[in-house]
Amino acid sequence: MSNTRQLDDKVMVEMRGVNKWYGQFHVLKDVNLKVRQGERIVICGPSGSGKSTTIRCINRLEEHQKGDIVVADTVLNNDLKNIETIRREVGMVFQHFNLFPHLTVLENCALAPIWVRKTPRAEAEEIAMKYLRRVRIEEQALKYPGQLSGGQQQRVAIARSLCMNPQVMLFDEPTSALDPEMIKEVLDVMIELAEEGMTMLCVTHEMGFAKTVADRVIFMDKGQIIEENEPEAFFNNPQSERTQAFLSQILNH
Amino acid sequence: MQNANKSPSSRVPEQKTRFWHDPAKRALAFQILLVLVVVGFVGMIVQNTLNNLESRGITTGFDFLSQQAGFGITQTLIEYTESSSYGTTFVVGLLNTILVSVLGIIVATALGFLMGVARLSNNWLVAKVASAFVEVFRNIPLLLQIFFWYFAVLQALPSPRKSIELLDTFYLNVRGFYMPQPVPQEGFGLVWLALVIALIVSYLVIRWNAKRQDETGQRFPAYWTASGLIVGLPLLAFLVSGAPLEWDHPVLKGFNFRGGMTILPELAALWVALSIYTAAFIAEIVRSGIEAVSKGQTEAASALGLSQGKVLRLVVIPQAVRVIIPPLTSQYLNLIKNSSLATAIGYPDLVSVFAGTTLNQTGQAIEVIFMTMLVYLTLSLLVSAFMNWFNSRMALVER
Ligand SMILES: Nc1ncnc2c1ncn2[C@@H]1O[C@H](COP(=O)(O)OP(=O)(O)O)[C@@H](O)[C@H]1O
Ligand SMILES: [Mg+2]
């Protein structure tokens, strides 16, 4: 398998003792995570275990209360400047795509390059077309999101993130809202992205995807990282009982 | 089926639906029936009314419009005396209706948007005050609110001699709100010219900025520049031409003020009541419009690195506006129609002076009511047309 590779030493994302509460509810308990450049991480775990919260803390869609997060050498604190710097370097793909319905596919992709990177429109549209071609959907560029299938929308969402040329990509269950026959077209795009060396953190229950591309699989439960290992060891020889229970549940389905 | 196909002559073939089972034909039949009923009904009423008028000896037609009205009106935007014609009365009433509607729409929109956004505020107190505003003013009958402002608030003000003064220029009393009237002197035309130039230049600057951004990616604060131009240029022209403006101040003479400009209590009460009542509905429309844009939209835009202001401007507002405009239009139409409650406190709007006094004096019910209804219909269609145009423009701007 291609999984065991020589990785860069540069740390792209680091979470140190991250804690988060929703009121009284302790969602994240001492999360420690180090992601090196080019590394592909899959996060799994039962629903409500804090997987989304963990990756949403990385680009400050959620605020953590304790601990440190450093992304691409920028410390994530309350400084808006730092937050915007980090968001420029971190792309995110959501379960429900969240494309902008009032803009065409092309405009969805060109929006951030124009308004954030201050790219001239013609150039921004060229970039957009380049990535739309990469996700094999360039012929839909002038349509509106509502005219596309779920799988196509999710590929557009991936292209939209890539247009900002991010150093890290976060995926939050990118295929769970899709009909089964569309899952593959999205996973294929993600696998290609991995092969090109993108640093990826991916919350997913697609274990086939985890086995092919992940360098490490992380299992979370009740706001904690319970286990983390290379895919082969993780699937064949899970250490904790909770991991075993979880795996037997989803692999039997 | 087979049976029917074999012997078509013996029975009606079943695949041929009877005409009252065919939705299209049935709909047509109902339409025709409905038209017949309506025409018959209207014809009956017209015939009946004509008979009544004839037996009372009232002539029909619009000749009465040139007759002398013989009554005074408290607020007239054009020249009007008791010897003016009923035609002039009509125009005076129409202008008064338009005045209070335009003033009401402006304030209701501003207040409504403010309250709608405030309801979504993270600040507990602000959100609660806004929602109390909405619940109170939306649920009290408008007529009662007009009475409240007119009788309980404005009629309780002191007499002219004991007016509430502000800076020795503004006076508030039971007869109204008095303020100085600007009287442009010779050379003031330059200020208007400067304003027109500033508007044109601003438009060009905004266009040029968008084009420049397309080509180079760079922007500059064009809207601030435009605001500066629109305020600054006329001001400069005003100063350069030696401030050609004088003020006609209101002065207390005997029991009342003379000169200056006045807002009558009737106008004030109607204006305030219409604005606040409609603002409560607009606030709800704005709130639900913003809430209709899902949290996922804001998150996706923020995750791309757009600042909070740009998220609002490029993603949230364009989507919210599309949800807001249609119900907002119907609130504007309601406000215009509700302004006819003016009659209750004697504000001289169209219904009060034309469908009221004029009708009573002339007895030309059909003509007067017909003209009045036509006015409201026209105003409503104009507002709808404008809002539709605005809506389609909003849709285009973002593309
Ligand atoms: N805005 C919120 N307020 C309160 N609780 C929340 C909020 N968002 C998530 N939670 C809770 O935090 C826990 C973790 O949520 P999440 O990270 O979405 O889990 P996962 O993605 O693993 O399913 C869940 O129990 C969820 O109910
Ligand atoms: Mg989740």
XYZ file of C-alpha atoms and ligand atoms in Angstrom:
680
model
C 0.000 0.000 0.000
C 1.053 3.537 -0.694
C 0.088 4.598 2.805
C 3.459 4.245 4.434
C 5.429 7.040 2.837
C 8.186 9.365 3.769
C 6.480 12.467 5.169
C 7.650 16.016 5.436
C 8.732 17.081 8.909
C 6.800 20.320 8.725
C 3.818 20.351 11.098
C 0.741 21.750 9.429
C -1.867 21.540 12.175
C -1.194 21.149 15.836
C -3.766 20.878 18.627
C -2.402 20.822 22.185
C -4.667 20.056 25.130
C -7.722 21.487 23.395
C -10.873 21.669 25.518
C -14.275 22.978 24.631
C -17.563 23.314 26.470
C -21.089 24.042 25.297
C -22.353 25.627 28.505
C -21.970 22.821 31.046
C -21.405 20.169 28.398
C -17.754 19.200 27.943
C -17.548 18.467 24.188
C -13.789 18.197 23.687
C -11.592 16.792 26.429
C -7.884 17.365 26.049
C -7.596 16.746 22.346
C -3.983 16.443 21.142
C -3.333 16.089 17.469
C -0.370 16.751 15.198
C -0.775 16.686 11.433
C 2.310 16.914 9.238
C 2.396 18.365 5.767
C 0.990 15.920 3.223
C -0.474 13.700 5.904
C -3.941 12.173 5.449
C -5.973 11.625 8.580
C -9.341 9.948 8.891
C -11.409 10.622 12.002
C -14.224 8.257 12.914
C -16.384 7.568 15.922
C -20.000 7.406 16.999
C -22.391 10.234 16.319
C -22.052 13.066 18.825
C -18.510 12.113 19.814
C -17.090 15.533 18.837
C -15.551 14.782 15.417
C -17.133 17.771 13.693
C -16.368 20.023 16.627
C -12.715 19.000 16.501
C -12.166 19.919 12.859
C -14.382 23.007 13.087
C -12.100 24.325 15.821
C -9.225 24.261 13.360
C -10.699 27.080 11.229
C -12.559 28.732 14.093
C -16.063 27.866 13.021
C -16.152 26.841 16.691
C -14.153 28.530 19.405
C -12.170 26.390 21.871
C -11.808 27.538 25.467
C -8.582 25.895 26.576
C -5.419 24.710 24.859
C -3.506 25.829 21.774
C -4.123 25.411 18.084
C -1.471 26.308 15.514
C -2.255 26.099 11.802
C 0.373 26.656 9.099
C 2.598 28.488 11.609
C -0.187 30.848 12.656
C -1.461 30.745 16.214
C -5.259 30.574 16.389
C -6.334 33.192 18.911
C -8.970 35.892 19.031
C -7.038 38.096 16.612
C -9.279 38.454 13.541
C -6.195 38.880 11.380
C -4.875 35.452 12.428
C -8.279 33.849 11.975
C -8.555 35.210 8.444
C -4.992 34.129 7.630
C -5.761 30.613 8.798
C -9.077 30.458 6.937
C -7.291 31.407 3.726
C -4.986 28.424 4.148
C -7.613 25.916 5.252
C -10.317 24.656 2.924
C -13.459 23.000 4.216
C -16.039 20.700 2.673
C -19.352 20.218 4.469
C -21.804 17.370 4.701
C -24.524 19.441 3.025
C -22.242 21.114 0.442
C -23.367 24.656 1.389
C -22.947 26.042 -2.116
C -24.266 29.585 -2.594
C -27.608 29.081 -4.362
C -27.752 32.604 -5.813
C -24.463 32.231 -7.679
C -23.537 30.002 -10.598
C -21.050 27.185 -10.148
C -18.372 29.387 -11.707
C -19.218 32.346 -9.473
C -19.254 30.103 -6.400
C -15.675 29.144 -7.206
C -14.425 32.607 -8.222
C -15.983 34.468 -5.275
C -13.226 33.961 -2.702
C -10.289 34.447 -5.097
C -11.840 37.782 -6.173
C -12.822 39.110 -2.746
C -10.184 37.521 -0.511
C -7.133 37.083 -2.741
C -7.984 40.200 -4.822
C -7.497 38.342 -8.076
C -8.731 40.034 -11.277
C -12.017 38.477 -12.400
C -10.756 36.929 -15.625
C -7.891 35.269 -13.791
C -10.165 34.113 -10.949
C -12.508 32.529 -13.477
C -9.569 30.786 -15.111
C -8.566 29.343 -11.742
C -12.166 28.304 -11.148
C -12.354 26.538 -14.516
C -9.077 24.775 -13.823
C -10.375 23.221 -10.613
C -13.820 22.516 -12.059
C -12.007 20.557 -14.754
C -10.050 18.733 -12.059
C -13.281 17.552 -10.446
C -14.672 16.804 -13.942
C -17.602 19.190 -13.871
C -16.472 22.081 -16.082
C -19.438 21.638 -18.438
C -21.776 22.673 -15.563
C -19.927 25.935 -14.841
C -22.786 28.220 -15.822
C -25.520 26.317 -14.016
C -26.846 27.107 -10.569
C -26.195 24.665 -7.702
C -29.880 23.761 -7.501
C -29.666 22.290 -11.001
C -26.989 19.747 -10.038
C -27.130 16.338 -8.349
C -25.768 15.896 -4.825
C -22.571 14.283 -6.033
C -21.971 17.073 -8.542
C -22.634 19.720 -5.894
C -20.143 18.148 -3.534
C -17.505 18.080 -6.276
C -18.173 21.768 -6.934
C -17.773 22.421 -3.201
C -14.380 20.709 -3.300
C -13.360 22.773 -6.340
C -14.551 25.953 -4.609
C -12.232 25.254 -1.670
C -9.315 24.367 -3.911
C -9.605 27.700 -5.741
C -8.146 29.369 -2.651
C -5.124 27.101 -3.024
C -5.299 25.915 0.597
C -2.541 24.038 2.392
C -4.949 21.906 4.395
C -8.359 20.488 3.522
C -10.985 19.584 6.129
C -13.834 17.250 5.196
C -16.829 16.788 7.487
C -18.669 13.637 6.394
C -18.561 14.695 2.730
C -20.454 11.643 1.483
C -23.051 11.045 4.193
C -25.728 13.166 2.550
C -25.281 11.469 -0.824
C -27.238 8.705 -2.508
C -25.102 5.538 -2.654
C -24.491 5.755 -6.415
C -22.903 9.195 -6.025
C -20.503 8.402 -3.226
C -17.851 7.001 -5.529
C -17.535 10.078 -7.754
C -16.794 12.199 -4.683
C -14.415 9.701 -3.082
C -12.525 9.395 -6.382
C -11.914 13.141 -6.384
C -10.747 12.985 -2.777
C -8.395 10.098 -3.511
C -6.847 12.036 -6.399
C -6.396 15.001 -4.124
C -4.635 12.787 -1.588
C -2.356 11.410 -4.278
C -1.341 14.937 -5.204
C -0.038 15.435 -1.692
C -2.760 17.517 -0.065
C -2.803 17.569 3.724
C -6.224 16.231 4.663
C -8.322 15.755 7.778
C -11.391 13.790 6.962
C -14.322 12.835 9.160
C -15.889 9.866 7.419
C -17.276 6.405 7.934
C -16.106 5.251 4.500
C -13.696 2.620 5.756
C -12.626 1.670 2.230
C -11.443 5.239 1.742
C -9.639 5.138 5.092
C -7.829 1.940 4.110
C -6.685 3.306 0.716
C -5.565 6.807 1.593
C -5.238 7.372 5.347
C -1.838 7.593 6.962
C -3.530 7.462 10.332
C -7.022 6.685 11.562
C -8.293 8.383 14.699
C -11.148 7.051 16.779
C -13.060 9.516 18.940
C -15.666 8.866 21.597
C -17.298 11.201 24.100
C -15.047 14.105 23.178
C -11.786 12.225 23.498
C -9.319 10.660 21.111
C -9.491 7.013 22.218
C -7.200 5.405 19.709
C -5.026 6.359 16.777
C -3.069 4.101 14.495
C -2.090 3.267 10.941
C -5.111 1.913 9.042
C -3.926 -1.680 8.858
C -3.274 -1.977 12.573
C -6.366 0.089 13.380
C -8.753 -2.161 11.476
C -7.112 -5.531 12.097
C -6.047 -5.077 15.652
C -8.038 -2.385 17.473
C -6.803 -1.907 21.021
C -9.698 -0.472 22.998
C -13.033 -2.145 23.547
C -14.926 0.879 22.378
C -13.075 0.869 19.078
C -13.794 -2.811 18.633
C -17.480 -2.290 19.340
C -17.654 0.640 16.940
C -15.834 -1.187 14.160
C -17.908 -4.318 14.458
C -20.985 -2.122 14.210
C -20.085 -0.226 11.070
C -18.298 -3.061 9.287
C -21.338 -5.294 9.715
C -23.551 -2.747 8.054
C -62.874 -2.127 -22.550
C -62.637 -4.896 -25.126
C -66.335 -5.068 -25.297
C -66.621 -1.352 -25.977
C -63.966 -1.486 -28.693
C -65.742 -4.252 -30.504
C -69.098 -2.587 -30.632
C -68.553 1.166 -30.648
C -71.946 1.914 -32.092
C -73.854 0.236 -29.331
C -72.367 2.311 -26.447
C -70.356 5.465 -25.909
C -66.730 4.269 -26.060
C -65.367 4.407 -22.517
C -61.988 5.920 -23.380
C -63.751 9.077 -24.518
C -64.170 11.007 -21.268
C -67.380 12.894 -20.751
C -66.868 16.606 -20.894
C -67.432 17.219 -17.148
C -64.698 14.670 -16.395
C -62.170 16.534 -18.493
C -60.417 19.051 -16.197
C -59.670 21.528 -19.022
C -63.211 21.620 -20.322
C -64.644 21.695 -16.861
C -62.456 24.664 -15.940
C -63.599 26.479 -19.084
C -67.225 25.853 -18.249
C -66.738 27.241 -14.745
C -64.971 30.317 -16.136
C -67.853 31.055 -18.468
C -70.368 30.534 -15.696
C -68.415 32.852 -13.392
C -68.187 35.602 -16.014
C -71.947 35.395 -16.598
C -72.649 35.671 -12.874
C -70.291 38.631 -12.410
C -71.579 40.517 -15.451
C -75.157 39.917 -14.370
C -74.444 41.059 -10.818
C -72.599 44.229 -11.824
C -75.243 45.059 -14.397
C -77.921 44.701 -11.757
C -76.144 47.054 -9.358
C -75.476 49.691 -12.023
C -79.075 49.593 -13.212
C -80.341 49.834 -9.663
C -78.093 52.784 -8.810
C -78.980 54.667 -11.980
C -82.652 54.224 -11.153
C -82.058 55.538 -7.634
C -80.101 58.562 -8.842
C -82.732 59.366 -11.405
C -85.534 59.219 -8.851
C -83.539 61.583 -6.592
C -82.889 63.942 -9.474
C -79.050 63.655 -9.470
C -77.288 63.974 -12.777
C -74.450 61.640 -13.636
C -71.141 62.575 -15.206
C -67.942 64.355 -14.201
C -69.158 67.942 -14.646
C -69.164 68.466 -10.883
C -65.352 68.488 -10.925
C -65.328 72.056 -12.221
C -67.857 73.299 -9.678
C -66.736 75.411 -6.740
C -65.993 73.304 -3.665
C -66.772 75.947 -1.037
C -64.948 74.346 1.871
C -61.487 74.827 3.310
C -58.743 72.218 3.810
C -56.222 72.405 6.664
C -53.227 71.094 4.749
C -52.743 71.814 1.059
C -49.580 71.140 -0.870
C -50.820 73.203 -3.827
C -52.685 76.467 -3.802
C -56.258 75.940 -2.655
C -59.048 78.182 -1.369
C -62.709 77.718 -0.676
C -63.452 78.940 -4.184
C -61.316 76.239 -5.801
C -63.055 73.485 -7.760
C -63.827 69.928 -6.687
C -61.187 68.918 -9.215
C -58.608 70.803 -7.158
C -59.987 69.197 -4.002
C -59.303 65.836 -5.608
C -55.684 66.776 -6.378
C -55.140 68.204 -2.873
C -56.480 65.017 -1.280
C -54.431 62.846 -3.607
C -51.229 64.745 -2.784
C -51.942 64.498 0.939
C -52.445 60.751 0.619
C -49.207 60.433 -1.318
C -47.370 62.618 1.221
C -48.315 60.565 4.269
C -47.743 57.305 2.361
C -44.257 58.250 1.216
C -43.268 59.567 4.655
C -44.734 56.449 6.260
C -42.993 54.051 3.893
C -39.613 55.698 4.498
C -39.820 55.603 8.288
C -41.507 52.173 8.439
C -38.752 50.703 6.265
C -35.905 52.180 8.305
C -37.479 51.310 11.659
C -38.590 47.882 10.464
C -35.125 46.885 9.234
C -33.574 48.176 12.451
C -36.002 46.231 14.633
C -35.758 43.103 12.493
C -31.980 43.028 12.769
C -32.157 43.940 16.467
C -34.376 40.913 17.116
C -31.507 38.709 15.956
C -28.959 40.519 18.122
C -26.808 38.564 20.546
C -27.436 41.308 23.069
C -30.286 40.032 25.261
C -31.724 43.446 26.066
C -31.675 44.678 22.465
C -33.337 41.486 21.228
C -36.023 41.646 23.923
C -36.822 45.309 23.316
C -37.177 44.630 19.596
C -39.437 41.643 20.093
C -41.586 43.579 22.588
C -41.901 46.343 19.980
C -43.070 43.874 17.366
C -45.531 42.066 19.610
C -47.099 45.244 21.004
C -47.547 47.250 17.830
C -48.477 44.345 15.584
C -51.318 43.264 17.831
C -53.114 46.538 18.547
C -55.630 47.707 15.933
C -54.200 50.489 13.796
C -57.172 52.794 14.337
C -56.629 52.576 18.077
C -52.954 53.464 17.621
C -53.884 56.479 15.501
C -56.284 57.611 18.265
C -53.570 57.045 20.849
C -51.040 59.282 19.106
C -53.623 61.889 18.207
C -55.749 62.183 21.327
C -53.516 60.852 24.103
C -50.178 62.237 22.993
C -50.536 65.198 20.627
C -53.748 66.690 22.009
C -52.123 66.684 25.445
C -49.437 69.121 24.307
C -49.471 72.704 25.637
C -51.155 75.650 23.890
C -49.139 77.775 21.394
C -48.332 80.359 24.062
C -46.765 77.677 26.249
C -45.038 75.844 23.379
C -42.187 73.475 24.023
C -39.168 75.290 22.553
C -36.054 73.857 21.067
C -33.056 76.128 20.392
C -35.462 79.050 19.951
C -36.231 77.804 16.443
C -38.507 74.791 16.802
C -41.849 74.946 18.618
C -44.087 72.057 19.582
C -47.654 72.653 20.729
C -51.174 71.328 20.395
C -51.507 72.996 16.987
C -48.496 71.222 15.512
C -44.745 71.211 15.145
C -43.372 74.530 13.841
C -39.984 74.928 12.204
C -38.168 77.445 9.990
C -38.764 77.174 6.273
C -35.734 77.426 3.964
C -36.213 80.096 1.298
C -33.695 79.685 -1.530
C -32.293 83.037 -2.733
C -30.814 83.893 -6.072
C -27.844 81.659 -6.885
C -29.196 78.610 -5.071
C -29.512 76.882 -8.423
C -25.769 76.294 -8.264
C -26.277 74.045 -5.236
C -28.823 71.927 -7.112
C -26.452 71.747 -10.061
C -23.632 70.611 -7.756
C -25.908 67.904 -6.337
C -26.778 66.602 -9.791
C -23.096 66.567 -10.769
C -22.177 64.779 -7.529
C -24.821 62.107 -8.193
C -23.587 61.518 -11.722
C -19.932 61.407 -10.680
C -20.757 59.030 -7.808
C -22.516 56.680 -10.184
C -19.515 56.732 -12.511
C -17.074 56.196 -9.636
C -18.987 53.127 -8.429
C -19.149 51.724 -11.950
C -15.454 52.414 -12.512
C -14.554 50.768 -9.202
C -16.377 47.563 -10.136
C -14.669 47.530 -13.514
C -11.277 48.158 -11.971
C -11.821 45.308 -9.518
C -12.679 42.972 -12.386
C -9.486 43.939 -14.166
C -6.942 44.320 -11.382
C -8.593 42.784 -8.320
C -8.093 46.040 -6.411
C -10.937 48.024 -4.858
C -11.182 51.279 -3.008
C -13.998 52.480 -0.739
C -16.169 53.831 -3.564
C -19.316 54.107 -1.459
C -17.585 56.337 1.063
C -16.183 58.435 -1.751
C -19.665 58.736 -3.239
C -21.211 59.729 0.103
C -18.506 62.350 0.536
C -19.144 63.728 -2.935
C -22.911 63.906 -2.500
C -22.594 65.808 0.775
C -19.435 67.757 0.036
C -19.964 69.113 -3.459
C -23.327 70.823 -2.833
C -21.944 72.146 0.468
C -18.949 73.599 -1.349
C -21.205 75.183 -3.986
C -23.359 76.578 -1.189
C -20.403 78.240 0.524
C -18.792 79.471 -2.706
C -22.005 81.135 -3.860
C -22.234 82.980 -0.533
C -24.822 80.842 1.303
C -27.849 81.916 -0.787
C -30.453 80.611 1.620
C -32.636 82.432 4.100
C -34.897 81.041 6.760
C -38.481 82.054 7.369
C -38.877 81.603 11.119
C -42.212 80.897 12.778
C -43.267 83.738 15.086
C -45.955 83.765 17.736
C -48.680 86.222 16.714
C -51.709 86.375 18.973
C -52.836 82.832 19.662
C -50.804 81.049 17.042
C -47.571 80.911 15.107
C -47.203 82.470 11.683
C -44.603 81.723 9.027
C -42.217 78.794 8.840
C -43.271 75.243 8.154
C -45.764 73.222 10.165
C -46.435 69.583 10.647
C -50.078 69.387 11.701
C -50.908 67.045 14.587
C -53.207 65.087 12.264
C -50.340 64.404 9.880
C -47.941 63.642 12.732
C -50.316 61.188 14.436
C -51.133 59.383 11.197
C -47.505 59.321 10.116
C -46.238 57.962 13.445
C -49.009 55.381 13.757
C -48.680 54.099 10.182
C -44.888 53.956 10.448
C -44.778 52.087 13.733
C -47.604 49.695 12.914
C -46.098 48.784 9.534
C -42.555 48.685 10.961
C -43.646 45.914 13.330
C -44.659 43.768 10.357
C -41.575 44.697 8.346
C -39.376 43.726 11.320
C -40.849 40.231 11.232
C -40.338 40.011 7.478
C -36.707 41.090 7.785
C -36.029 38.703 10.651
C -37.466 35.708 8.848
C -35.698 36.720 5.639
C -32.317 36.726 7.346
C -33.112 33.513 9.208
C -34.092 31.879 5.925
C -30.435 32.024 4.912
C -29.049 28.950 6.644
C -26.135 28.962 9.055
C -24.314 26.718 6.606
C -24.119 29.616 4.132
C -22.363 31.873 6.625
C -20.049 29.045 7.651
C -19.092 28.140 4.096
C -18.387 31.784 3.265
C -16.365 32.333 6.451
C -14.410 29.131 5.861
C -13.340 30.572 2.499
C -11.772 33.490 4.353
C -14.374 36.166 3.633
C -14.602 38.767 6.380
C -17.831 39.120 8.310
C -18.880 42.216 6.358
C -18.311 40.523 3.013
C -20.144 37.404 4.150
C -23.148 39.619 4.843
C -22.852 41.643 1.677
C -22.051 38.894 -0.818
C -23.821 35.871 0.599
C -26.453 36.621 3.256
C -28.109 39.853 2.092
C -28.562 38.888 -1.588
C -30.353 35.734 -0.482
C -32.362 37.438 2.263
C -33.514 40.287 0.008
C -35.175 37.851 -2.362
C -37.215 36.447 0.490
C -37.966 39.892 1.916
C -39.095 41.908 -1.111
C -42.423 40.240 -2.009
C -43.947 40.490 1.514
C -42.362 43.932 1.925
C -44.238 45.082 -1.169
C -47.526 43.974 0.293
C -46.744 45.904 3.502
C -46.205 49.047 1.432
C -49.548 48.487 -0.279
C -51.202 47.982 3.120
C -49.708 51.224 4.389
C -51.049 53.186 1.423
C -54.517 51.707 1.860
C -54.431 52.098 5.656
C -53.647 55.801 5.236
C -57.360 56.224 4.451
C -57.994 55.854 8.197
C -56.986 59.539 8.104
C -60.712 60.324 8.052
C -60.966 59.261 11.693
C -58.829 62.160 12.946
C -59.535 64.622 10.159
C -56.294 64.457 8.220
C -57.362 65.734 4.775
C -56.421 62.717 2.660
C -58.188 61.662 -0.522
C -60.875 59.600 1.207
C -61.543 62.340 3.737
C -61.874 65.359 1.420
C -63.044 63.648 -1.768
C -64.856 60.402 -0.925
C -66.056 62.190 2.233
C -66.850 65.892 1.984
C -67.047 66.115 -1.823
C -69.297 63.079 -2.058
C -71.599 64.414 0.645
C -71.905 67.812 -0.990
C -72.391 66.640 -4.583
C -74.022 63.245 -4.100
C -72.080 61.946 -7.113
C -71.394 58.656 -5.377
C -70.555 56.549 -8.411
C -68.100 58.983 -9.960
C -66.394 59.862 -6.677
C -66.040 56.286 -5.444
C -64.922 55.155 -8.889
C -62.203 57.837 -9.064
C -61.050 57.118 -5.526
C -60.820 53.390 -6.112
C -58.978 53.999 -9.348
C -56.412 56.119 -7.473
C -55.683 53.405 -4.902
C -55.540 50.775 -7.612
C -53.091 52.871 -9.644
C -50.888 53.659 -6.636
C -50.788 49.976 -5.706
C -49.918 48.885 -9.225
C -47.168 51.516 -9.427
C -45.612 50.377 -6.142
C -45.838 46.721 -7.200
C -44.265 47.467 -10.551
C -41.421 49.378 -8.908
C -40.765 46.618 -6.381
C -40.799 43.947 -9.096
C -38.309 45.977 -11.073
C -36.151 46.366 -7.942
C -36.345 42.647 -7.217
C -35.278 41.633 -10.691
C -32.442 44.159 -10.504
C -31.241 42.701 -7.211
C -31.263 39.285 -8.816
C -29.208 40.566 -11.733
C -26.660 42.564 -9.760
C -25.385 39.450 -8.015
C -24.889 37.498 -11.227
N -24.061 24.466 19.173
C -24.113 23.444 20.054
N -24.649 23.641 21.272
C -24.704 22.624 22.169
N -24.261 21.399 21.945
C -23.717 21.134 20.746
C -23.619 22.135 19.734
N -23.034 21.599 18.644
C -22.779 20.305 18.954
N -23.192 20.025 20.212
C -23.036 18.745 20.905
O -21.673 18.440 20.930
C -21.488 17.048 20.721
C -20.490 16.818 19.613
O -21.035 17.228 18.409
P -20.330 16.971 17.018
O -18.939 17.458 17.086
O -21.194 17.529 15.960
O -20.344 15.378 16.938
P -20.028 14.457 15.701
O -19.592 15.278 14.573
O -18.961 13.528 16.197
O -21.282 13.691 15.429
C -22.844 16.452 20.460
O -23.296 15.815 21.640
C -23.702 17.623 20.136
O -25.007 17.412 20.602
Mg -20.617 15.602 12.692
